[in-house]
PDB file of C-alpha atoms in Angstrom:
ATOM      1  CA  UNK A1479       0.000   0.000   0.000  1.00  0.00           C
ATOM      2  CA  UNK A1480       1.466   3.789   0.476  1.00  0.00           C
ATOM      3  CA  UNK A1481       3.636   4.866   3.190  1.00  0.00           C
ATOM      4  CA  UNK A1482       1.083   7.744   4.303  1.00  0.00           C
ATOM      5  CA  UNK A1483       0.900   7.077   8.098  1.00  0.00           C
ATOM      6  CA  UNK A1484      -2.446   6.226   9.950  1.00  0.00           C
ATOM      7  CA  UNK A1485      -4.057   9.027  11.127  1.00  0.00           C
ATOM      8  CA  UNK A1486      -7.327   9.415  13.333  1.00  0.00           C
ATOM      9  CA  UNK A1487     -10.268  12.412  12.712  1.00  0.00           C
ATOM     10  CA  UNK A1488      -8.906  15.150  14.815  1.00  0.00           C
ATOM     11  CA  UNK A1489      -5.171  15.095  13.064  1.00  0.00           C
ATOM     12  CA  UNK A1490      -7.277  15.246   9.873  1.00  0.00           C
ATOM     13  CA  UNK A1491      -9.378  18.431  10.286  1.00  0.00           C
ATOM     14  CA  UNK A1492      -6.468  19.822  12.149  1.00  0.00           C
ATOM     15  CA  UNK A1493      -4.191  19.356   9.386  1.00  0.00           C
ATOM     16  CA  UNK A1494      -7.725  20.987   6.972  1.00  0.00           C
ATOM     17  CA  UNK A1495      -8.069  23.779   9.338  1.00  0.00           C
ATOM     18  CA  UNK A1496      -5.116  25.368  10.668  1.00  0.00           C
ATOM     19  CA  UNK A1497      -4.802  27.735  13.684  1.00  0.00           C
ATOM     20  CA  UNK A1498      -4.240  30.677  11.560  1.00  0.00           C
ATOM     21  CA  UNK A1499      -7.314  30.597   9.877  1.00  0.00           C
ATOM     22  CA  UNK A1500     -10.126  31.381  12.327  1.00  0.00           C
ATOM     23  CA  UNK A1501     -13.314  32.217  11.721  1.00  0.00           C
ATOM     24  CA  UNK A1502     -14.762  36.087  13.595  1.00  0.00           C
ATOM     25  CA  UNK A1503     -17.624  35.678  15.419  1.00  0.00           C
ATOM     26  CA  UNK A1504     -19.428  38.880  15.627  1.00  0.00           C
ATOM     27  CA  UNK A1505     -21.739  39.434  18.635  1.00  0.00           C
ATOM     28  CA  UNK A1506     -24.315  42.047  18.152  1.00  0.00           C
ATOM     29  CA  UNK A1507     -24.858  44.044  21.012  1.00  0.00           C
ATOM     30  CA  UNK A1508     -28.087  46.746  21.197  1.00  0.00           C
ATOM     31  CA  UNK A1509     -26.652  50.103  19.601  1.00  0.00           C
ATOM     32  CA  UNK A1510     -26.132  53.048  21.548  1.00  0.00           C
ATOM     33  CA  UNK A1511     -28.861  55.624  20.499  1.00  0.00           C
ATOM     34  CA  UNK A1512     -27.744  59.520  20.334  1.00  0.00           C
ATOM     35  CA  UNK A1513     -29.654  61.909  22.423  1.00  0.00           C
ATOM     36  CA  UNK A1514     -31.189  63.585  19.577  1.00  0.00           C
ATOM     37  CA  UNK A1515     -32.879  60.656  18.695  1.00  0.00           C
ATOM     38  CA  UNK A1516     -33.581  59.548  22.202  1.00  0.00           C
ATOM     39  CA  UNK A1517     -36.352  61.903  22.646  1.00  0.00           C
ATOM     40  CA  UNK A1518     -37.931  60.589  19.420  1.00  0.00           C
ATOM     41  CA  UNK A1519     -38.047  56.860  20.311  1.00  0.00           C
ATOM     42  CA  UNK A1520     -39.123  54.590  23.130  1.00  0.00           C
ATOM     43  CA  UNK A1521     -39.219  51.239  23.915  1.00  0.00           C
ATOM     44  CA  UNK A1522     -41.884  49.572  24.380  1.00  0.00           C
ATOM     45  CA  UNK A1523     -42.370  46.004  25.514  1.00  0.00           C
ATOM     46  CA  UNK A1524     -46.045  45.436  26.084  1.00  0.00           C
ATOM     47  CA  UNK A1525     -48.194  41.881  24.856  1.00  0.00           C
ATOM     48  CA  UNK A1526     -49.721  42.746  21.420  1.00  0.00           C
ATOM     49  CA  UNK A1527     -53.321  42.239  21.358  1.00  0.00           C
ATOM     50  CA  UNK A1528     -55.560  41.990  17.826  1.00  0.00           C
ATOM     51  CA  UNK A1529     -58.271  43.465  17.494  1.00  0.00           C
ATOM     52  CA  UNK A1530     -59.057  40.944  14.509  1.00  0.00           C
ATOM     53  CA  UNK A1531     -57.792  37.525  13.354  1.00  0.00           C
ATOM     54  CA  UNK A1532     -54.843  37.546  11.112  1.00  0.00           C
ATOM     55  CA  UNK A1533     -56.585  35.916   8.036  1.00  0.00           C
ATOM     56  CA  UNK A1534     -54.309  34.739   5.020  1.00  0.00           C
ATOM     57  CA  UNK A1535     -55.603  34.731   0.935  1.00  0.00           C
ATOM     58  CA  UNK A1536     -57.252  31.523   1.045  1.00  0.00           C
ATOM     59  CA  UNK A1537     -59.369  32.952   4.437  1.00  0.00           C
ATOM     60  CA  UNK A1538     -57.680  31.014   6.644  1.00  0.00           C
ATOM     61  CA  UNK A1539     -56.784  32.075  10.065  1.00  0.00           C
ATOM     62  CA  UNK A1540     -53.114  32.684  11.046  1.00  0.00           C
ATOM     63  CA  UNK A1541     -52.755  34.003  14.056  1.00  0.00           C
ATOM     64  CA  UNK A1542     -55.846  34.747  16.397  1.00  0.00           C
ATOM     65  CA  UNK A1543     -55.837  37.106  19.429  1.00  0.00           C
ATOM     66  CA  UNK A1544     -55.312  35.129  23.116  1.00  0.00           C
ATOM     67  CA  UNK A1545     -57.637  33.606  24.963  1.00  0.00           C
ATOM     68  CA  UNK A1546     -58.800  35.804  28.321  1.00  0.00           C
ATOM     69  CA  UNK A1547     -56.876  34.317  31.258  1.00  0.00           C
ATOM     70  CA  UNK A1548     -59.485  33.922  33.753  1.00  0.00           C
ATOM     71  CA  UNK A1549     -62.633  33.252  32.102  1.00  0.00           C
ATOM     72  CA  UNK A1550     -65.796  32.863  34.083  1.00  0.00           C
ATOM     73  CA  UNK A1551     -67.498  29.125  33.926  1.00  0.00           C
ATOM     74  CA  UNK A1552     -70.854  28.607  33.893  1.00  0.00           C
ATOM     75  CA  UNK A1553     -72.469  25.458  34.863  1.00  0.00           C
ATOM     76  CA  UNK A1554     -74.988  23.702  32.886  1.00  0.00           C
ATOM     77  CA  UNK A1555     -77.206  23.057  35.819  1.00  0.00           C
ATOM     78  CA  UNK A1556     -78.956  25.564  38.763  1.00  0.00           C
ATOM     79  CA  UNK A1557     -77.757  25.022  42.380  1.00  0.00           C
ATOM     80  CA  UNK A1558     -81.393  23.332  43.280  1.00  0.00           C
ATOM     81  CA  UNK A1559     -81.171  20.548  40.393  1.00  0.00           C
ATOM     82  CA  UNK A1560     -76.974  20.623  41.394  1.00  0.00           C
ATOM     83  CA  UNK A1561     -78.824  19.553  45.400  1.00  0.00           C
ATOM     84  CA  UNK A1562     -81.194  17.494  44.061  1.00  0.00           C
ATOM     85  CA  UNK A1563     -78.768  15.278  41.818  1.00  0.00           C
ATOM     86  CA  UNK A1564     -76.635  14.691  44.569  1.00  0.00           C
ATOM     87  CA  UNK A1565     -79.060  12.786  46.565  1.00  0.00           C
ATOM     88  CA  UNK A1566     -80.051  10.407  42.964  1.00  0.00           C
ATOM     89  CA  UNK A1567     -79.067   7.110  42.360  1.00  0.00           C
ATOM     90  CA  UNK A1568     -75.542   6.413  41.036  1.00  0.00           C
ATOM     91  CA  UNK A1569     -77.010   5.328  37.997  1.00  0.00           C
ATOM     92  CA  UNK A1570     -79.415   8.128  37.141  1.00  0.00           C
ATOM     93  CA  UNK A1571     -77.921  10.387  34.554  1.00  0.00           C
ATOM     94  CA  UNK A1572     -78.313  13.820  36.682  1.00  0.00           C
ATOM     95  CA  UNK A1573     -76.130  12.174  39.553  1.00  0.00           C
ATOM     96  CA  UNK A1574     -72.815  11.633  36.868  1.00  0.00           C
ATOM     97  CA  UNK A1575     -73.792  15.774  35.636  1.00  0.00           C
ATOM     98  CA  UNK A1576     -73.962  16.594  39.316  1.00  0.00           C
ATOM     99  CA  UNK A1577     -70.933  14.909  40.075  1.00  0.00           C
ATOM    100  CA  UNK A1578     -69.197  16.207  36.547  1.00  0.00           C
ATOM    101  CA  UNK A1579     -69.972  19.750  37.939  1.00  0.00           C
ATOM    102  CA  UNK A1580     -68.775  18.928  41.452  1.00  0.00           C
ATOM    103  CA  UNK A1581     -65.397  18.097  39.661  1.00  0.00           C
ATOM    104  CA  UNK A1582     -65.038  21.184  38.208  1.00  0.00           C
ATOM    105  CA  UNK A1583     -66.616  23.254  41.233  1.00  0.00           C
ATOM    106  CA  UNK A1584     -63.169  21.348  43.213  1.00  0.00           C
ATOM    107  CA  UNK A1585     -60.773  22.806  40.273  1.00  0.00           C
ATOM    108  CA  UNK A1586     -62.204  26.167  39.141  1.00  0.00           C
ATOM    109  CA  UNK A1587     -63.377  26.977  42.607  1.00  0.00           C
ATOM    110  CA  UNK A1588     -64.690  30.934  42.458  1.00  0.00           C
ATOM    111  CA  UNK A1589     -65.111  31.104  38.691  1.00  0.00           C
ATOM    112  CA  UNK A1590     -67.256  28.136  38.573  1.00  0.00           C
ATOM    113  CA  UNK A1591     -71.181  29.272  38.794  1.00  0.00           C
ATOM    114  CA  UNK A1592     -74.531  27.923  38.797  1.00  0.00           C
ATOM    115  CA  UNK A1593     -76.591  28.184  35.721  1.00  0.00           C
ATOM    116  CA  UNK A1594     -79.507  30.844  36.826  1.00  0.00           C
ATOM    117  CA  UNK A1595     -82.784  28.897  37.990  1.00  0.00           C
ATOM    118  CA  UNK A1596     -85.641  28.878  35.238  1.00  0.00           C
ATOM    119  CA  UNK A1597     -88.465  30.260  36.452  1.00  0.00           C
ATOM    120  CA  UNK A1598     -92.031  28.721  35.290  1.00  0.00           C
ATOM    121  CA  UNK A1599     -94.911  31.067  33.588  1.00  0.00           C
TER     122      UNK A1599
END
């Protein structure tokens, strides 16, 4: 075979790449802005709401505003069907909604509410 002697990865890109020739890395930093400018500008760092989905060509939604943080739940059943499903049979269907909306009463806590009682005519 050849003479060349065995060399492992490391020799090989060292022998490629040699200290002389480094690459710059250039770190941007944020620019200094004059004072006659500084009057004109300020910075502002504030959550963008829309007013309006963004909505592409085709009418398809891009980017929608956030959902509110906190939003207020309302039950699907009044506080006198939530008392009277509690004392049902397990296997009448207004016990498993009572006990569905108990669940939630134990998570949401506050902004859980009752459904407003119908009143009859």
């Amino acid at each position: 075979m050849s003479n060349l002697p065995e060399k492992n990865g490391k020799e090989i890109l060292n022998e490629l790449f040699s200290e002389q020739e480094k690459f710059p890395v250039e770190v941007e930093t944020e620019s200094e802005v004059g004072p006659e400018i500084k009057s004109l500008v300020q910075k502002i760092e504030e959550d963008v709401v829309l007013n309006q989905p963004v909505i592409d060509n085709y009418g398809q939604t891009l980017v929608s505003s956030a959902a509110p943080q906190n939003p207020r739940i309302v039950l699907p059943i009044s506080k006198n069907s939530f008392t009277l499903g509690l004392t049902k049979k397990i296997s009448e269907s207004i016990r498993w909604l009572t006990e569905w909306c108990f669940r939630l009463i134990k998570i949401f806590g506050k902004r859980a509410s009752f459904k407003e009682a119908e009143t009859k005519l």
